Amino acid sequence: SYIGTVLLLWVLLCVYPRKWFSSGPTHLYVVSLTQNNTRALNRLAPEIKELGWDFQINHSAMAWLMRFRLLRQASKSASLLRNKGSSDPFLFLNQAFAVTCVGLFYTDLMLTQPKVVIAANDHSPPTVGLFAAAKSIGIKSCYVQHSPVTERFPPLRVDLALLYSQKAHDHYKVSAQRTGVALKSKVCLFPPLLDPVRPIKAVQPPLRICIALSKFVDVAQVEMLIADLLQT
């Protein structure tokens, strides 16, 4: 319902966003969602410091006053979600996350006025909101790959993408073709490893398989995966 969506957005504004915001004006607005993100982003530090710019990942929480001010916009966001949002509950919740982050990041970006926003994730709701807010203001965006990608990933929508390999670039090209979105991002290859890759030793049976689950689990898909693994 409309009232339920408004209440959901109010709750998200108060409890969801973490310490992803800047503590003051900055040239680079760097957002990390996980430790893996942080490792990928820290590889940029030496390159950026050579340019004479300070490199620091955001670590401040959004002020409560700013959050309360955004509560007044929840009605407009709720109407947008009700009219344009997905009918799938999981997707709808993620869209609500992203819409919440658009408002918060937009507010912070207007205060800090960075030259570039940088993140190591291009499809999680917070960074989708970050890149959308930056684009609306005219701030350049940079995405740093932090893990393998597939052809099923959303297409790139940033100004600059630092990818690990040509294969990752090829997957994003297929993603753009699949969704009918022109690939306009400038792509640079930025290999993730500085040391030679060590060969993997052959494992001895019996084998144990660990399945790493995301925060929101599709139980049916996990059961299908387990069934396929048991047959191999």
Coordinates of C-alpha atoms in Angstrom, one line a residue:
S1 CA 0.0 0.0 0.0
Y2 CA 1.0 3.6 -0.4
I3 CA 1.0 4.2 3.4
G4 CA 3.1 1.0 3.9
T5 CA 5.6 2.2 1.3
V6 CA 5.9 5.6 3.1
L7 CA 6.5 3.9 6.4
L8 CA 9.1 1.6 4.8
L9 CA 11.0 4.6 3.4
W10 CA 10.9 6.4 6.8
V11 CA 12.3 3.3 8.5
L12 CA 15.1 3.0 5.8
L13 CA 16.0 6.7 6.2
C14 CA 16.4 6.2 10.0
V15 CA 18.2 2.9 10.3
Y16 CA 19.6 1.7 6.9
P17 CA 22.4 3.9 5.7
R18 CA 25.7 3.3 7.3
K19 CA 28.9 5.3 7.5
W20 CA 29.2 5.9 3.8
F21 CA 29.2 9.7 3.8
S22 CA 32.0 12.3 3.8
S23 CA 33.1 14.3 6.8
G24 CA 33.5 17.5 4.8
P25 CA 34.4 18.9 1.4
T26 CA 36.5 16.6 -0.7
H27 CA 37.9 16.1 -4.2
L28 CA 37.2 12.3 -4.2
Y29 CA 34.0 10.8 -2.7
V30 CA 34.8 7.2 -2.1
V31 CA 32.2 4.7 -0.9
S32 CA 32.9 1.2 0.3
L33 CA 30.1 -1.3 1.2
T34 CA 32.3 -4.3 2.3
Q35 CA 35.8 -5.3 3.1
N36 CA 36.2 -6.6 -0.4
N37 CA 35.2 -3.2 -1.7
T38 CA 37.8 -1.6 0.6
R39 CA 40.6 -3.8 -0.7
A40 CA 39.8 -3.0 -4.3
L41 CA 39.5 0.7 -3.6
N42 CA 42.8 0.8 -1.7
R43 CA 44.6 -0.3 -4.8
L44 CA 43.9 3.1 -6.2
A45 CA 45.5 5.0 -3.3
P46 CA 49.1 5.1 -4.7
E47 CA 48.0 6.1 -8.1
I48 CA 45.8 8.9 -6.8
K49 CA 48.3 10.2 -4.3
E50 CA 50.8 10.6 -7.2
L51 CA 48.4 13.1 -8.6
G52 CA 48.6 15.1 -5.4
W53 CA 45.1 14.3 -4.3
D54 CA 44.2 12.8 -0.9
F55 CA 42.6 9.4 -0.9
Q56 CA 40.3 8.4 1.9
I57 CA 37.2 6.2 2.0
N58 CA 34.1 7.8 3.5
H59 CA 33.6 6.9 7.1
S60 CA 31.0 9.3 8.5
A61 CA 27.3 8.8 9.2
M62 CA 24.6 11.0 7.8
A63 CA 23.5 13.7 10.3
W64 CA 20.1 13.0 11.9
L65 CA 18.9 16.5 10.9
M66 CA 19.5 15.7 7.2
R67 CA 17.7 12.4 7.6
F68 CA 14.7 14.1 9.2
R69 CA 14.6 16.7 6.4
L70 CA 14.4 13.9 3.8
L71 CA 11.4 12.4 5.6
R72 CA 9.2 15.1 3.9
Q73 CA 10.2 13.7 0.5
A74 CA 9.1 10.1 1.3
S75 CA 5.6 10.7 -0.1
K76 CA 6.9 11.6 -3.5
S77 CA 9.3 8.6 -3.5
A78 CA 6.5 6.3 -2.4
S79 CA 4.3 7.5 -5.3
L80 CA 7.2 6.8 -7.7
L81 CA 7.7 3.3 -6.3
R82 CA 4.1 2.5 -6.4
N83 CA 3.8 3.6 -10.1
K84 CA 7.2 2.4 -11.4
G85 CA 8.4 -0.1 -8.9
S86 CA 8.6 -3.9 -9.4
S87 CA 5.7 -6.2 -8.3
D88 CA 8.3 -8.6 -7.0
P89 CA 8.7 -8.0 -3.2
F90 CA 12.5 -8.6 -3.2
L91 CA 13.1 -6.3 -6.1
F92 CA 10.7 -3.7 -4.7
L93 CA 12.6 -3.7 -1.4
N94 CA 15.9 -3.2 -3.2
Q95 CA 14.4 -0.3 -5.2
A96 CA 13.3 1.3 -1.9
F97 CA 16.9 0.9 -0.7
A98 CA 18.2 2.6 -3.8
V99 CA 15.6 5.5 -3.7
T100 CA 16.5 6.1 -0.1
C101 CA 20.2 6.3 -0.9
V102 CA 19.6 8.6 -3.9
G103 CA 18.2 11.2 -1.5
L104 CA 20.9 10.8 1.1
F105 CA 23.8 10.8 -1.3
Y106 CA 22.4 13.7 -3.3
T107 CA 22.1 15.8 -0.1
D108 CA 25.7 14.9 0.9
L109 CA 27.1 15.5 -2.6
M110 CA 25.6 18.9 -2.7
L111 CA 27.4 19.8 0.5
T112 CA 30.8 18.3 -0.2
Q113 CA 31.0 19.1 -4.0
P114 CA 33.5 16.4 -5.0
K115 CA 35.0 16.1 -8.5
V116 CA 34.6 12.3 -8.7
V117 CA 32.6 9.6 -6.9
I118 CA 34.2 6.2 -6.7
A119 CA 32.8 2.9 -5.6
A120 CA 33.7 -0.8 -6.0
N121 CA 30.2 -2.1 -6.6
D122 CA 28.0 -1.1 -9.5
H123 CA 24.7 -3.0 -8.8
S124 CA 24.0 -2.9 -5.0
P125 CA 21.2 -0.4 -4.1
P126 CA 23.5 2.0 -2.2
T127 CA 25.9 2.5 -5.0
V128 CA 23.2 2.5 -7.7
G129 CA 21.7 5.4 -5.7
L130 CA 25.2 7.0 -5.4
F131 CA 25.9 7.0 -9.1
A132 CA 22.4 8.2 -9.9
A133 CA 22.7 11.1 -7.5
A134 CA 26.1 12.0 -8.9
K135 CA 24.9 11.9 -12.5
S136 CA 22.0 14.2 -11.6
I137 CA 24.4 16.8 -10.3
G138 CA 27.0 16.4 -13.1
I139 CA 29.7 14.7 -11.0
K140 CA 31.9 12.2 -12.7
S141 CA 31.7 8.6 -11.6
C142 CA 34.3 5.7 -11.4
Y143 CA 33.6 2.0 -10.7
V144 CA 36.4 -0.3 -9.6
Q145 CA 35.7 -4.0 -10.1
H146 CA 36.1 -6.0 -6.9
S147 CA 35.1 -9.5 -8.0
P148 CA 34.3 -11.6 -11.1
V149 CA 31.4 -10.4 -13.3
T150 CA 29.1 -12.3 -15.6
E151 CA 27.1 -11.5 -18.7
R152 CA 24.0 -11.3 -16.4
F153 CA 25.3 -8.2 -14.6
P154 CA 23.6 -4.9 -15.2
P155 CA 25.3 -2.8 -17.9
L156 CA 27.9 -0.2 -16.9
R157 CA 26.4 3.3 -16.3
V158 CA 29.5 5.1 -15.0
D159 CA 32.0 7.5 -16.7
L160 CA 35.1 5.3 -16.0
A161 CA 35.3 1.6 -15.2
L162 CA 38.5 0.0 -13.9
L163 CA 38.2 -3.7 -14.8
Y164 CA 40.4 -6.7 -14.0
S165 CA 40.5 -8.2 -17.5
Q166 CA 39.4 -8.1 -21.1
K167 CA 37.0 -11.0 -20.3
A168 CA 35.2 -8.7 -17.7
H169 CA 35.0 -6.0 -20.4
D170 CA 33.5 -8.5 -22.9
H171 CA 30.9 -9.6 -20.3
Y172 CA 29.8 -6.0 -19.8
K173 CA 29.6 -5.6 -23.6
V174 CA 27.2 -8.6 -23.7
S175 CA 25.2 -7.1 -20.8
A176 CA 24.8 -3.8 -22.7
Q177 CA 23.6 -5.7 -25.8
R178 CA 21.2 -7.8 -23.8
T179 CA 19.6 -4.8 -22.1
G180 CA 19.7 -2.5 -25.2
V181 CA 21.9 0.0 -23.3
A182 CA 24.8 1.7 -25.1
L183 CA 28.1 1.0 -23.5
K184 CA 29.4 4.6 -23.0
S185 CA 31.7 4.1 -20.1
K186 CA 35.5 4.5 -20.7
V187 CA 37.1 1.2 -19.7
C188 CA 40.7 0.7 -18.4
L189 CA 42.1 -2.6 -17.4
F190 CA 43.5 -2.6 -13.9
P191 CA 44.7 -6.1 -13.0
P192 CA 43.9 -7.1 -9.4
L193 CA 47.1 -9.0 -8.6
L194 CA 50.6 -7.6 -8.4
D195 CA 52.2 -10.9 -7.5
P196 CA 52.4 -14.0 -9.8
V197 CA 49.4 -16.3 -9.4
R198 CA 50.3 -19.5 -7.5
P199 CA 49.0 -22.8 -9.0
I200 CA 46.2 -24.4 -7.1
K201 CA 47.0 -27.8 -5.7
A202 CA 44.7 -30.7 -6.6
V203 CA 42.3 -31.6 -3.8
Q204 CA 41.9 -35.1 -2.5
P205 CA 38.5 -36.7 -2.0
P206 CA 36.2 -36.7 -0.2
L207 CA 35.4 -33.2 -1.4
R208 CA 33.6 -30.6 0.7
I209 CA 31.8 -27.8 -1.1
C210 CA 30.9 -24.5 0.6
I211 CA 28.2 -22.3 -0.9
A212 CA 28.5 -18.7 0.1
L213 CA 25.1 -17.1 0.3
S214 CA 24.1 -13.5 -0.1
K215 CA 22.1 -11.5 2.4
F216 CA 18.8 -12.3 0.6
V217 CA 18.7 -16.0 -0.4
D218 CA 16.6 -17.5 -3.2
V219 CA 15.9 -20.9 -1.5
A220 CA 14.6 -22.5 -4.7
Q221 CA 17.8 -21.6 -6.6
V222 CA 20.0 -22.9 -3.7
E223 CA 18.1 -26.2 -3.7
M224 CA 18.6 -26.6 -7.5
L225 CA 22.3 -25.9 -7.1
I226 CA 22.7 -28.5 -4.4
A227 CA 20.8 -31.1 -6.5
D228 CA 23.2 -30.4 -9.4
L229 CA 26.2 -30.7 -7.2
L230 CA 25.0 -34.0 -5.8
Q231 CA 24.7 -35.4 -9.3
T232 CA 28.2 -34.5 -10.4

